[in-house]
Coordinates of C-alpha atoms in Angstrom, one line a residue:
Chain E
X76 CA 133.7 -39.9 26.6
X77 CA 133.4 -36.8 28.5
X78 CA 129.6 -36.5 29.3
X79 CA 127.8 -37.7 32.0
X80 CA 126.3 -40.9 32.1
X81 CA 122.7 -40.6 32.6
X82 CA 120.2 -42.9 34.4
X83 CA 117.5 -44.7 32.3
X84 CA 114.8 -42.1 33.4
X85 CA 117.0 -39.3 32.0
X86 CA 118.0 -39.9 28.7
X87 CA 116.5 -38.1 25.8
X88 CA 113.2 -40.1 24.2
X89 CA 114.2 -42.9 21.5
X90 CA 118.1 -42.6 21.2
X91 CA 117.6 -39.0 19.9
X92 CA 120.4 -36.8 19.8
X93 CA 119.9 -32.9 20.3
X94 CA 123.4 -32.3 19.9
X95 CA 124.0 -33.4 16.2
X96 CA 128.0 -33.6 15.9
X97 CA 128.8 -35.0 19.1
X98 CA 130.6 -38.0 17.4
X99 CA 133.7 -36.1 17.6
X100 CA 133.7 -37.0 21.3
X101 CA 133.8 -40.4 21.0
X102 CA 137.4 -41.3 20.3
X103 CA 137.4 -44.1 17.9
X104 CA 141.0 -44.6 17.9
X105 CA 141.7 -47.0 19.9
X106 CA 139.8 -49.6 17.6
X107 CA 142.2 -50.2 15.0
X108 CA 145.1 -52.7 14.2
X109 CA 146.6 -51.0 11.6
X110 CA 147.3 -47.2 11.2
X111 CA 148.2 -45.2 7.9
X112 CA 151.1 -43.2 8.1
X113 CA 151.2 -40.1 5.8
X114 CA 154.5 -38.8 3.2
X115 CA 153.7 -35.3 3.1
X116 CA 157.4 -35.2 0.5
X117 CA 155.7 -37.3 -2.0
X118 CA 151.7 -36.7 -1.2
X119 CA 150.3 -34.5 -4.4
X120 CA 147.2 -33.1 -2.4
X121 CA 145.4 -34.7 -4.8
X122 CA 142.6 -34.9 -1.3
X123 CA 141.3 -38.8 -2.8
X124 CA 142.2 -39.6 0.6
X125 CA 139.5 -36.7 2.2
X126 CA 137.2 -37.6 -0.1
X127 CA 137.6 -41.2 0.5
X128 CA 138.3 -41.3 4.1
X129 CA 134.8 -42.6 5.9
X130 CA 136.0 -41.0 9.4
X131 CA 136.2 -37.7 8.2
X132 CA 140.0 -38.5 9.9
X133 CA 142.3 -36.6 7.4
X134 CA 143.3 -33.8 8.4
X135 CA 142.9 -30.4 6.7
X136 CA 144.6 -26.7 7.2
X137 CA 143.6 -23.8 6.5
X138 CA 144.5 -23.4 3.3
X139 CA 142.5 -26.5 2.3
X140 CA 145.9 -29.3 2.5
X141 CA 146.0 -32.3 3.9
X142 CA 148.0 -31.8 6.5
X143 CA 147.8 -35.4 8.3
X144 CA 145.8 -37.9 10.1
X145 CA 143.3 -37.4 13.5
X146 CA 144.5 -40.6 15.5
X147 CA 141.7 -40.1 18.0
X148 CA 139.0 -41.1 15.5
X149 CA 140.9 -43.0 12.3
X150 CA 140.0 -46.3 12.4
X151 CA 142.6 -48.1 10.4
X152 CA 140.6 -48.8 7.6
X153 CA 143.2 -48.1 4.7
X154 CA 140.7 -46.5 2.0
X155 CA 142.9 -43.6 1.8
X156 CA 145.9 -45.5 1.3
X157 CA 144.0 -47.7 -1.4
X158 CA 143.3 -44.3 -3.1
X159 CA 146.0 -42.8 -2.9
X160 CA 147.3 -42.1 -6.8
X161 CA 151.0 -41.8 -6.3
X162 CA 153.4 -43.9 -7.2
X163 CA 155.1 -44.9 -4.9
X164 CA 152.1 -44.2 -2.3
X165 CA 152.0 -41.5 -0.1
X166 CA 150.0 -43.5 2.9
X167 CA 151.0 -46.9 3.8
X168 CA 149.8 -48.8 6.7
X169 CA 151.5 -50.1 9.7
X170 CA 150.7 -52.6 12.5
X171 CA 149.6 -50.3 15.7
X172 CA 151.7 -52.8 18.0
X173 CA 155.1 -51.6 15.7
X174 CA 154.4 -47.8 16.4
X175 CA 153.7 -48.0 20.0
X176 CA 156.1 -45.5 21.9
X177 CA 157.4 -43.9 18.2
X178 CA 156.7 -40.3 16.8
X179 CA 155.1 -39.6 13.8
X180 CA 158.6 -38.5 12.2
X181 CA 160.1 -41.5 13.2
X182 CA 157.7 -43.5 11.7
X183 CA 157.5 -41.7 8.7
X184 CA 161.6 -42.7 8.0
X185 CA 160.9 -46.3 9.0
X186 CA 157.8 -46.8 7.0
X187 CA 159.0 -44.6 3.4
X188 CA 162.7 -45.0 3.5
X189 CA 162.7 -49.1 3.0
Chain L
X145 CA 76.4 -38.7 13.2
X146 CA 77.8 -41.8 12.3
X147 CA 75.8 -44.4 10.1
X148 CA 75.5 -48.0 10.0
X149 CA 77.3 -49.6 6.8
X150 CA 78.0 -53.1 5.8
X151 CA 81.7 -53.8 5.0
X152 CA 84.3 -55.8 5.5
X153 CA 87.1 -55.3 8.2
X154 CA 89.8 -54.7 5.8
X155 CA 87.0 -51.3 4.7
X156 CA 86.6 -50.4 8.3
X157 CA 90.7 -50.2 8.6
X158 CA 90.7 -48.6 5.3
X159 CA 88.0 -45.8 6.2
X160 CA 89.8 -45.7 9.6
X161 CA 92.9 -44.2 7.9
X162 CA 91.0 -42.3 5.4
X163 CA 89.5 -40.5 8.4
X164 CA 92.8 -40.3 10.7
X165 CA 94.2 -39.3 7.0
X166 CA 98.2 -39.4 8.5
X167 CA 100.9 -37.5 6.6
X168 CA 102.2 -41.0 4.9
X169 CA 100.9 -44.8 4.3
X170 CA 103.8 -46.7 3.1
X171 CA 102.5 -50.1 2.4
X172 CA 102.5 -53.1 0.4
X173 CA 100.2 -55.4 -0.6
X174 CA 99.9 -58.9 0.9
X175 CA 96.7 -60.9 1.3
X176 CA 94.9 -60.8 3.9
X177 CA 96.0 -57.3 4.1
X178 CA 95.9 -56.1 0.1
X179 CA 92.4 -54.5 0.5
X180 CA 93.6 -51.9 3.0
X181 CA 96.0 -49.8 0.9
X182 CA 94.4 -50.5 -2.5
X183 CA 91.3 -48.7 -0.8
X184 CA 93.6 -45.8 0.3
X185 CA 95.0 -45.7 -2.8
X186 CA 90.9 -45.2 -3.9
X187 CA 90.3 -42.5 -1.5
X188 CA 93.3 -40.6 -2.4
X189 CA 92.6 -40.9 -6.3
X190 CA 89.1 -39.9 -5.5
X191 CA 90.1 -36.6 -3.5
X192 CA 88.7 -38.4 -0.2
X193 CA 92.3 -37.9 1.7
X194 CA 95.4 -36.1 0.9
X195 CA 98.0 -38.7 2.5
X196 CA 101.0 -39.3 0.7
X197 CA 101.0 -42.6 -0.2
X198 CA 104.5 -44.3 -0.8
X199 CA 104.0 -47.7 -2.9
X200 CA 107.3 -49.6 -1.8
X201 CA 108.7 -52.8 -3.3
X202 CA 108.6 -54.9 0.2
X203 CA 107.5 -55.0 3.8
X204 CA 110.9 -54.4 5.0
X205 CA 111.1 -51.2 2.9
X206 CA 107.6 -50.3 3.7
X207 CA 108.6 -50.2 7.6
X208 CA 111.7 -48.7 6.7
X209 CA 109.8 -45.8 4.8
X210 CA 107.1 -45.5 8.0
X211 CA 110.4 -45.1 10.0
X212 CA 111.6 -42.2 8.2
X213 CA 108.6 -40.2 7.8
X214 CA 107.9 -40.7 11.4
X215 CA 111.1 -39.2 11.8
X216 CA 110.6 -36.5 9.9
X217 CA 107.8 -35.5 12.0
X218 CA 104.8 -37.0 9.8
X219 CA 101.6 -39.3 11.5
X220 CA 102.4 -42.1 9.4
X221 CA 99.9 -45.5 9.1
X222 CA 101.0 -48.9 7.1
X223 CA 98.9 -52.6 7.0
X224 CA 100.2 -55.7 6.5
X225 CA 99.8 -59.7 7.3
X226 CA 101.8 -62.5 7.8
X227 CA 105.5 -63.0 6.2
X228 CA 104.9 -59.5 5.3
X229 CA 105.1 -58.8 9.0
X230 CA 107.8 -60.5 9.4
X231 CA 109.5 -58.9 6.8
X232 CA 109.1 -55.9 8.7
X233 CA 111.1 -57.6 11.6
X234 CA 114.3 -55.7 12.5
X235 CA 112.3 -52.0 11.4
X236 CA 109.8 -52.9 14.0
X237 CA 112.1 -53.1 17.0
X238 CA 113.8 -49.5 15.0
X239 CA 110.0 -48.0 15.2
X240 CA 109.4 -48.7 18.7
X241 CA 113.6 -47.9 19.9
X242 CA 113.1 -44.9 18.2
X243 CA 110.0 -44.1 19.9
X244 CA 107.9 -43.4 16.3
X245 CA 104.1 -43.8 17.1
X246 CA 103.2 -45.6 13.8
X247 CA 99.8 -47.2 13.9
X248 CA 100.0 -50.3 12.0
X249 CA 96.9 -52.5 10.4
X250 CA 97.2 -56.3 10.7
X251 CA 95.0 -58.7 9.3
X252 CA 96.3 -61.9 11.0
X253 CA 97.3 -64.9 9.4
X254 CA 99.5 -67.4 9.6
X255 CA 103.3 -68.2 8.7
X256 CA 104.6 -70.2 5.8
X257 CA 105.6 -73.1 5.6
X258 CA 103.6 -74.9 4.8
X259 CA 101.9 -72.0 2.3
X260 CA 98.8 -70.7 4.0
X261 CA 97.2 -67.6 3.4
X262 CA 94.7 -68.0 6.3
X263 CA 94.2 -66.7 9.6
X264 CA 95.9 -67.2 12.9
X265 CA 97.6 -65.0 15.2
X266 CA 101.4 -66.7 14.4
X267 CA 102.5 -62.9 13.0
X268 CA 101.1 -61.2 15.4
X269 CA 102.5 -64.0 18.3
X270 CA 105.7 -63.7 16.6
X271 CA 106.1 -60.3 17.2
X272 CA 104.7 -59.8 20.6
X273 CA 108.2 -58.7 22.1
X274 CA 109.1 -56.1 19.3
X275 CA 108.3 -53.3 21.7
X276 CA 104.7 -52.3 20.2
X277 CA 101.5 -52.1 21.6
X278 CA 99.1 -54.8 20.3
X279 CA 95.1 -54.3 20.4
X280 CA 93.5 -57.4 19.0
X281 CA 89.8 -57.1 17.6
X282 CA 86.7 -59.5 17.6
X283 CA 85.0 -58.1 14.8
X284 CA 85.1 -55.1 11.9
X285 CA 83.5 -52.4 14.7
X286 CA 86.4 -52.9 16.8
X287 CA 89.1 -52.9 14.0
X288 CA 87.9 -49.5 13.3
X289 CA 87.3 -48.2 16.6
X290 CA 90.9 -49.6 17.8
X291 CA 92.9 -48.4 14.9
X292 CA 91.6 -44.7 15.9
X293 CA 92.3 -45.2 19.4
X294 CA 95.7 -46.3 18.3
X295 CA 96.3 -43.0 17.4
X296 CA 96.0 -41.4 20.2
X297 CA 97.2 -44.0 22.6
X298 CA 100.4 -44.3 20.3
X299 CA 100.5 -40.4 20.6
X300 CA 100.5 -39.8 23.7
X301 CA 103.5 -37.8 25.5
X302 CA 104.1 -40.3 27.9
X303 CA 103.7 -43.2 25.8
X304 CA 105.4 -42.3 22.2
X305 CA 105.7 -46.2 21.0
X306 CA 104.0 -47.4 17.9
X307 CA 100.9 -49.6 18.2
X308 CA 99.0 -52.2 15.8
X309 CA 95.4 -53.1 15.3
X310 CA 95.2 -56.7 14.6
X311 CA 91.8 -58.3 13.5
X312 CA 91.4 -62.0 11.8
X313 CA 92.4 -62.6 8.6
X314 CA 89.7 -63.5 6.9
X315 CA 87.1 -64.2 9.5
X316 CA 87.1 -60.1 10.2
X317 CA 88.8 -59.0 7.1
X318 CA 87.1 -60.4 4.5
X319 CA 83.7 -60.9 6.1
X320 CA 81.2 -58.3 5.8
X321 CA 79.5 -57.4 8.9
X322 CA 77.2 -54.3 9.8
X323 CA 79.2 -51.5 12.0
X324 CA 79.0 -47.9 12.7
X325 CA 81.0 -45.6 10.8
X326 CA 81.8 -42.6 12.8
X327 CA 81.4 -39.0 10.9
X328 CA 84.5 -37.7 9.5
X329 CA 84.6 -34.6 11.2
X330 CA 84.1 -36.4 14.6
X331 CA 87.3 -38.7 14.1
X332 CA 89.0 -36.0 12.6
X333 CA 88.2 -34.1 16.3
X334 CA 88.8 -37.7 18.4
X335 CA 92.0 -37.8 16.9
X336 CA 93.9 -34.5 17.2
X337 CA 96.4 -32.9 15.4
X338 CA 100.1 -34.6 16.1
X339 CA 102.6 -32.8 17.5
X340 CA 106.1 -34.7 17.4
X341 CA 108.7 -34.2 19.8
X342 CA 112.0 -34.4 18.0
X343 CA 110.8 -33.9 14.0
X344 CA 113.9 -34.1 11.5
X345 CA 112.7 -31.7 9.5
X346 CA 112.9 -28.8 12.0
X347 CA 115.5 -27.2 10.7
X348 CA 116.3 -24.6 13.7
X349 CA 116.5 -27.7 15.9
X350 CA 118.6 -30.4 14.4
X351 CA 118.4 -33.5 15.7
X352 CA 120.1 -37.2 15.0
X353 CA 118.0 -40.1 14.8
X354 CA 118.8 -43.9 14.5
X355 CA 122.3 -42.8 16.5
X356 CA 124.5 -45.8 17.8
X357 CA 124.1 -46.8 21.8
X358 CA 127.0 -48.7 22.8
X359 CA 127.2 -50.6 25.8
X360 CA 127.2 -48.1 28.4
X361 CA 123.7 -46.6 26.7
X362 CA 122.0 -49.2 25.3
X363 CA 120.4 -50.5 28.2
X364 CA 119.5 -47.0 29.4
X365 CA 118.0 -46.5 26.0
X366 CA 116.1 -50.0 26.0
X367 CA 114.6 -49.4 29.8
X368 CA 113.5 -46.0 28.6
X369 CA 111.9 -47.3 26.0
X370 CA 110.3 -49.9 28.3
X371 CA 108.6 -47.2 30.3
X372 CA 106.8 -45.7 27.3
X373 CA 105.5 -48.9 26.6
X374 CA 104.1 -50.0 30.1
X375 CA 102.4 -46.2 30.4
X376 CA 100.4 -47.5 27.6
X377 CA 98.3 -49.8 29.4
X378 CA 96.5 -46.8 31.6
X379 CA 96.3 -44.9 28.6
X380 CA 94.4 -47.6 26.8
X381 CA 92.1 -47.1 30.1
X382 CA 91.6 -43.7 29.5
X383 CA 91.7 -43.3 25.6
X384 CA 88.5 -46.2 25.6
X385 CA 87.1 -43.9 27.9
X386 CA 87.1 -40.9 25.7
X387 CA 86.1 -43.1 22.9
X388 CA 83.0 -44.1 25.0
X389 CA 82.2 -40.6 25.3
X390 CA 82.5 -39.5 21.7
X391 CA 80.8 -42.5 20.1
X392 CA 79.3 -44.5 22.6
X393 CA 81.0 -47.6 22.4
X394 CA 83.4 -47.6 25.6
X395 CA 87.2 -50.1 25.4
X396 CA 89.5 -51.4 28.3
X397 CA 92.0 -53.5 28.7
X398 CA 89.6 -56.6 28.0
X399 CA 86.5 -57.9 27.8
X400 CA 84.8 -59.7 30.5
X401 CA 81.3 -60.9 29.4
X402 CA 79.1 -62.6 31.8
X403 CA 82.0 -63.5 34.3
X404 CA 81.1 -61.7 36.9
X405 CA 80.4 -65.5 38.5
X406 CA 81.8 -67.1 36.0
X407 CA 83.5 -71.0 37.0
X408 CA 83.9 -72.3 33.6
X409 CA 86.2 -69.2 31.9
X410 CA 87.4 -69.1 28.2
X411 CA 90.1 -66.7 27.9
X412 CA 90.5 -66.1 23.9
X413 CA 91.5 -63.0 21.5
X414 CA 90.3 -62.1 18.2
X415 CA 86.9 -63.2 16.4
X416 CA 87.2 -67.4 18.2
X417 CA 85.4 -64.5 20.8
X418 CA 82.0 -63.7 19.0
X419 CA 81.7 -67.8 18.9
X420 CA 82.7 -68.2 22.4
X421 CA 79.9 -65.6 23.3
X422 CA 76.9 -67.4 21.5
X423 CA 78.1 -70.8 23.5
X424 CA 78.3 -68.7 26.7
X425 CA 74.8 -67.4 26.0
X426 CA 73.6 -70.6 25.6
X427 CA 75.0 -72.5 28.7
X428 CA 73.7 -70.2 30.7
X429 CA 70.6 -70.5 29.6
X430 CA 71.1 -74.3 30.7
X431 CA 72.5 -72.4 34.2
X432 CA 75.8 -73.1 33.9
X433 CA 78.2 -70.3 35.0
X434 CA 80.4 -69.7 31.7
X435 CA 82.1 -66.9 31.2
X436 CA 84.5 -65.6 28.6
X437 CA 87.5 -62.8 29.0
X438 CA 88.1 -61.3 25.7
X439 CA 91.8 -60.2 26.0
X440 CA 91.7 -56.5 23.9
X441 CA 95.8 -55.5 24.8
X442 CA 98.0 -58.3 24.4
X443 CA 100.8 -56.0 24.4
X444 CA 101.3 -54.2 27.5
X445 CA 100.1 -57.4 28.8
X446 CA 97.8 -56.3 31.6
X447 CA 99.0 -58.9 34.1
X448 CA 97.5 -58.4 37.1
X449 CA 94.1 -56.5 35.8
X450 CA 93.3 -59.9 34.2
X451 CA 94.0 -61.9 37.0
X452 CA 91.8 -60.4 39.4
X453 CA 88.9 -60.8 36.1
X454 CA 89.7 -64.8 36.7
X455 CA 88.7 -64.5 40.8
X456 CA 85.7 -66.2 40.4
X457 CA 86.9 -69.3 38.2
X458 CA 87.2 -72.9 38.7
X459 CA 88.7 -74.1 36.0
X460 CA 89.8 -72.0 32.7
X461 CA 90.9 -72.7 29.6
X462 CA 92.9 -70.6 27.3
X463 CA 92.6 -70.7 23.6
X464 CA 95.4 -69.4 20.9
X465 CA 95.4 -69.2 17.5
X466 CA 99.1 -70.1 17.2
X467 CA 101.3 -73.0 17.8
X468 CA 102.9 -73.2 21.3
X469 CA 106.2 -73.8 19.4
X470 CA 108.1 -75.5 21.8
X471 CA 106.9 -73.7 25.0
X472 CA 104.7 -74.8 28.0
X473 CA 101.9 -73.7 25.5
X474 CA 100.6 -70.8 23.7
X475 CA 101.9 -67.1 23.8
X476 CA 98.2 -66.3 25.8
X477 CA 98.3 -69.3 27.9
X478 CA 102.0 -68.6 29.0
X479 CA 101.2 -65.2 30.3
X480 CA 97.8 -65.7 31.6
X481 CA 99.2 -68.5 33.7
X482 CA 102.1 -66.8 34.9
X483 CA 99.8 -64.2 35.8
X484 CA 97.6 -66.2 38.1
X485 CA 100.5 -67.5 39.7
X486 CA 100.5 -64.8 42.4
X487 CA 96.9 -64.7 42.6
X488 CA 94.8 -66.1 45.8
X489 CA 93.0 -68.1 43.2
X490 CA 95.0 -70.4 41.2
X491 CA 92.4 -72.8 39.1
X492 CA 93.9 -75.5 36.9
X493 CA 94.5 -73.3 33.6
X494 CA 94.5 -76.1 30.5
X495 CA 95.4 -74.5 26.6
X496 CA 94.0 -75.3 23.7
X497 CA 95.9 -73.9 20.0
X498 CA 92.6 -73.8 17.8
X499 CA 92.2 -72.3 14.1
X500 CA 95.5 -72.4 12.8
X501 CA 95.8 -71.4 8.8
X502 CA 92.3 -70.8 9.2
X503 CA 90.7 -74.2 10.5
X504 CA 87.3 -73.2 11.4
X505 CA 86.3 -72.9 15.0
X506 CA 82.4 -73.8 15.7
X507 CA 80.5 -74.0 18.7
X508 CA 80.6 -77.6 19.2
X509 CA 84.6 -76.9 19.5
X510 CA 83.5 -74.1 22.3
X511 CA 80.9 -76.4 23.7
X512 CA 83.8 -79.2 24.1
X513 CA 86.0 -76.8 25.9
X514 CA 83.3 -76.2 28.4
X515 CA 82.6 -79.2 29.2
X516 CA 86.7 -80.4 29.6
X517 CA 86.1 -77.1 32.3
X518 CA 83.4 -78.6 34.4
X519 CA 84.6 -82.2 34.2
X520 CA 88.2 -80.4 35.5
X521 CA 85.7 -78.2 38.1
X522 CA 84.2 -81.4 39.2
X523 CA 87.0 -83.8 39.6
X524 CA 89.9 -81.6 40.1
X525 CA 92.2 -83.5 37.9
X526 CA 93.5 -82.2 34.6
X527 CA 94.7 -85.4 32.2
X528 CA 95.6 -83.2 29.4
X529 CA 97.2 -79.6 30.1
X530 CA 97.3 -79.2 25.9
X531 CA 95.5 -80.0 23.5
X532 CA 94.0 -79.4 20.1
X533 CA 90.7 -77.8 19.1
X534 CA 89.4 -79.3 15.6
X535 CA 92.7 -81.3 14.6
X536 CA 92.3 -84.6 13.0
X537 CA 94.1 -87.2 15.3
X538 CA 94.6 -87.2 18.9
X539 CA 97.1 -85.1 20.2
X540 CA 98.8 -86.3 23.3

């Protein structure tokens, strides 16, 4: 996290939070085992995945597609691939210790080409 | 001007809230408790408050509901007893984390198993580290006059931590008794209008409550929290001080009646106390030096303010109206010994647990205790540290 940590005589009153939204600065990431990697040549935009996603972790342009996954704060919960409609899936999950040191496009061939 | 009525304690809570009339009461009905509500629920239908009552189908929800109306920004009051209490567990420690100053009504009584609907203090024991502020009560004047003070002790800036006003179940809540009942207006002015600090519902400054702490906040968060709580103790002092202005009847931390040389010293909470005072009366009568200290905030526990009350005894017993449960002895015996430990006088301290699921406590049980003191006085030997007031069998 990027703030300061403050002394037990200076934090705000009750856990209160005047900053709503600060979440975003705490990088979940690193918590999960599994991550879903994403098949934008089969993925439909249906968005079940957004809707679905309880991390508000997939990613969205400007033009309102899904345009990937925010591996700061995804947790590796799988919902989206779960939801995901198509056949074969456009998300699938993979263990974090097999995509250590890979990029995204590489794991994209490994994961969708079996 | 106020005027002298004859009602029960669960009617002096009830007109207590009708006068404070907060923003919410989210309760539900258990005895000894049930009259509270169902007599807000009167004064609403009969126009006599305006409080948004919010009938909940348990304890846990009815915390939970206190919770989030406190939240919002509302003065928010509940009642309850027993398993209804604990019910309430885990929302109590979220009231007082979150720094909501609910004031809560409890008409003490004790735990099942087995079933009892009587009164003890085993709720209120039970939850004496949930972070609130505890006021205990000897009779139906001061379960009115404390939950008003509650108000504003709970309130206050540097305090912001929920409080309850416990009373007896049955002995105080169902028993009617003659008290004063202050004039609406008057409370209405005692109490204030409440400002919160952080209200949800102020749109132009949003703020989250109930957010996670992780381990490099929590215990910032809990200390914090700590602080409020220990401020309350002074401003118990000063709050009974205003009180005494306004209606006469001044509070503080405790009671001490007739111990200014007191040797033979009961230290008790709750209504055992109005017994305790007519036994007092009458052994001094007879010349002998008995005293009693009436404990009135249990939580802060006023360590060191109740130790120098004990200067003057010999020998002193403390009675509690719960099970010792495994410990040295009861919840009131634990702390007032520990608190004598650093003091220049350290009499033997012996513990009696006494009216549990409402066993009835007389003054031959008082009279007993008093004379275990003077024999303890006399010969400086203490066979028994615990024992049992009015149990059949001996104990020990």
């Amino acid at each position: 996290m990027s703030e300061k940590l403050l002394n037990w005589d200076e934090v705000l009153i009750g856990g209160a939070i005047k900053d709503p939204g600060n979440s975003k600065s705490y990088e979940t990431g690193s918590w999960r085992v599994e991550r879903p990697v994403w098949n934008p040549e089969s993925c439909i935009q249906c968005m079940f995945c957004w809707v679905y996603c309880p991390d508000s972790s997939i990613l969205v342009d400007e033009n309102g597609k899904m345009s990937g996954i925010d591996y700061d704060h995804c947790k590796g919960c799988g919902i989206c691939v779960e939801q995901c409609p198509t056949k074969p899936k456009s998300l699938a999950m993979l263990l974090e210790a097999d995509a250590k040191g890979k990029s995204e496009e590489d794991l994209r061939k490994e994961v969708f080409s079996k | 001007m106020g005027k002298k009525v004859a009602l029960t304690g669960n009617e002096a809570a009830a007109h207590a809230i009708r006068q404070i009339n907060p923003d919410v009461v989210a309760a539900f009905p258990i005895t000894p408790s049930t009259p509270i509500p169902q007599n807000v629920a009167q004064f609403i239908a009969d126009g006599k408050m305006d409080t948004e009552l919010v009938t909940v189908e348990s304890e846990h929800s009815a915390m939970s509901a206190c919770v989030g109306a406190a939240a919002a920004g509302g003065r928010v009051m509940t009642a309850t007893s027993a398993n209804g209490y604990a019910l309430m567990w885990e929302i109590l420690y979220i009231a007082s984390g979150s720094r909501l100053p609910i004031v809560m009504a409890v008409a003490a009584r004790a735990l099942s198993a087995p079933l009892n609907i009587h009164g003890d203090h085993s709720d209120i024991m039970g939850g004496r580290d949930t972070g609130w502020i505890q006021l205990v009560a000897e009779n139906s004047q001061e379960t009115y006059d404390n939950l008003i003070q509650a108000i504003k002790i709970a309130e206050n800036k540097d305090v912001m931590t929920p409080a309850l006003g416990a009373f007896d179940g049955f002995n105080i809540s169902h028993a009617i008794e003659i008290w004063e009942l202050e004039d609406d207006n008057k409370v209405k002015e005692f109490v204030g209008e409440y400002t919160p600090l952080y209200p949800l519902l102020n749109t132009k400054e949003p703020v989250t409550h109930g957010a996670w702490a992780p381990p490099d906040w929590y215990f910032e968060h809990k200390m914090n929290q700590l602080e409020g709580l220990l401020n309350a103790k002074d401003v118990v002092v000063k709050v009974g001080k205003e009180f005494g202005s306004a209606f006469g009847r001044e509070y503080g931390l405790y009671e001490a009646y007739k111990m200014d040389d007191a040797e033979y010293v009961i230290v008790a909470m709750g209504s055992v106390c109005g017994t305790t005072k007519d036994v007092v009366d009458s052994l001094r009568e007879n010349g002998v030096k008995a005293g009693l200290l009436k404990v009135r905030l249990f939580r802060p526990f006023p360590y060191k303010e109740l130790a120098d009350a004990l200067s003057s005894a010999k020998a002193i017993a403390v009675l509690d109206r719960v099970s010792p449960a495994g410990a040295q002895g009861g919840a009131l015996f634990t702390e007032i010994r520990s608190a004598l430990y650093d003091a220049n006088n350290r009499p033997p301290v012996i513990n009696y647990t006494y009216g549990l699921g409402g066993r009835d406590t007389q003054p031959q049980h008082i009279n007993s205790v008093y004379d275990k003191l003077k024999t303890i006085a006399e010969t400086g030997k203490v066979d028994k540290q615990f024992d049992c007031l009015n149990l059949r069998g001996t104990w020990g």
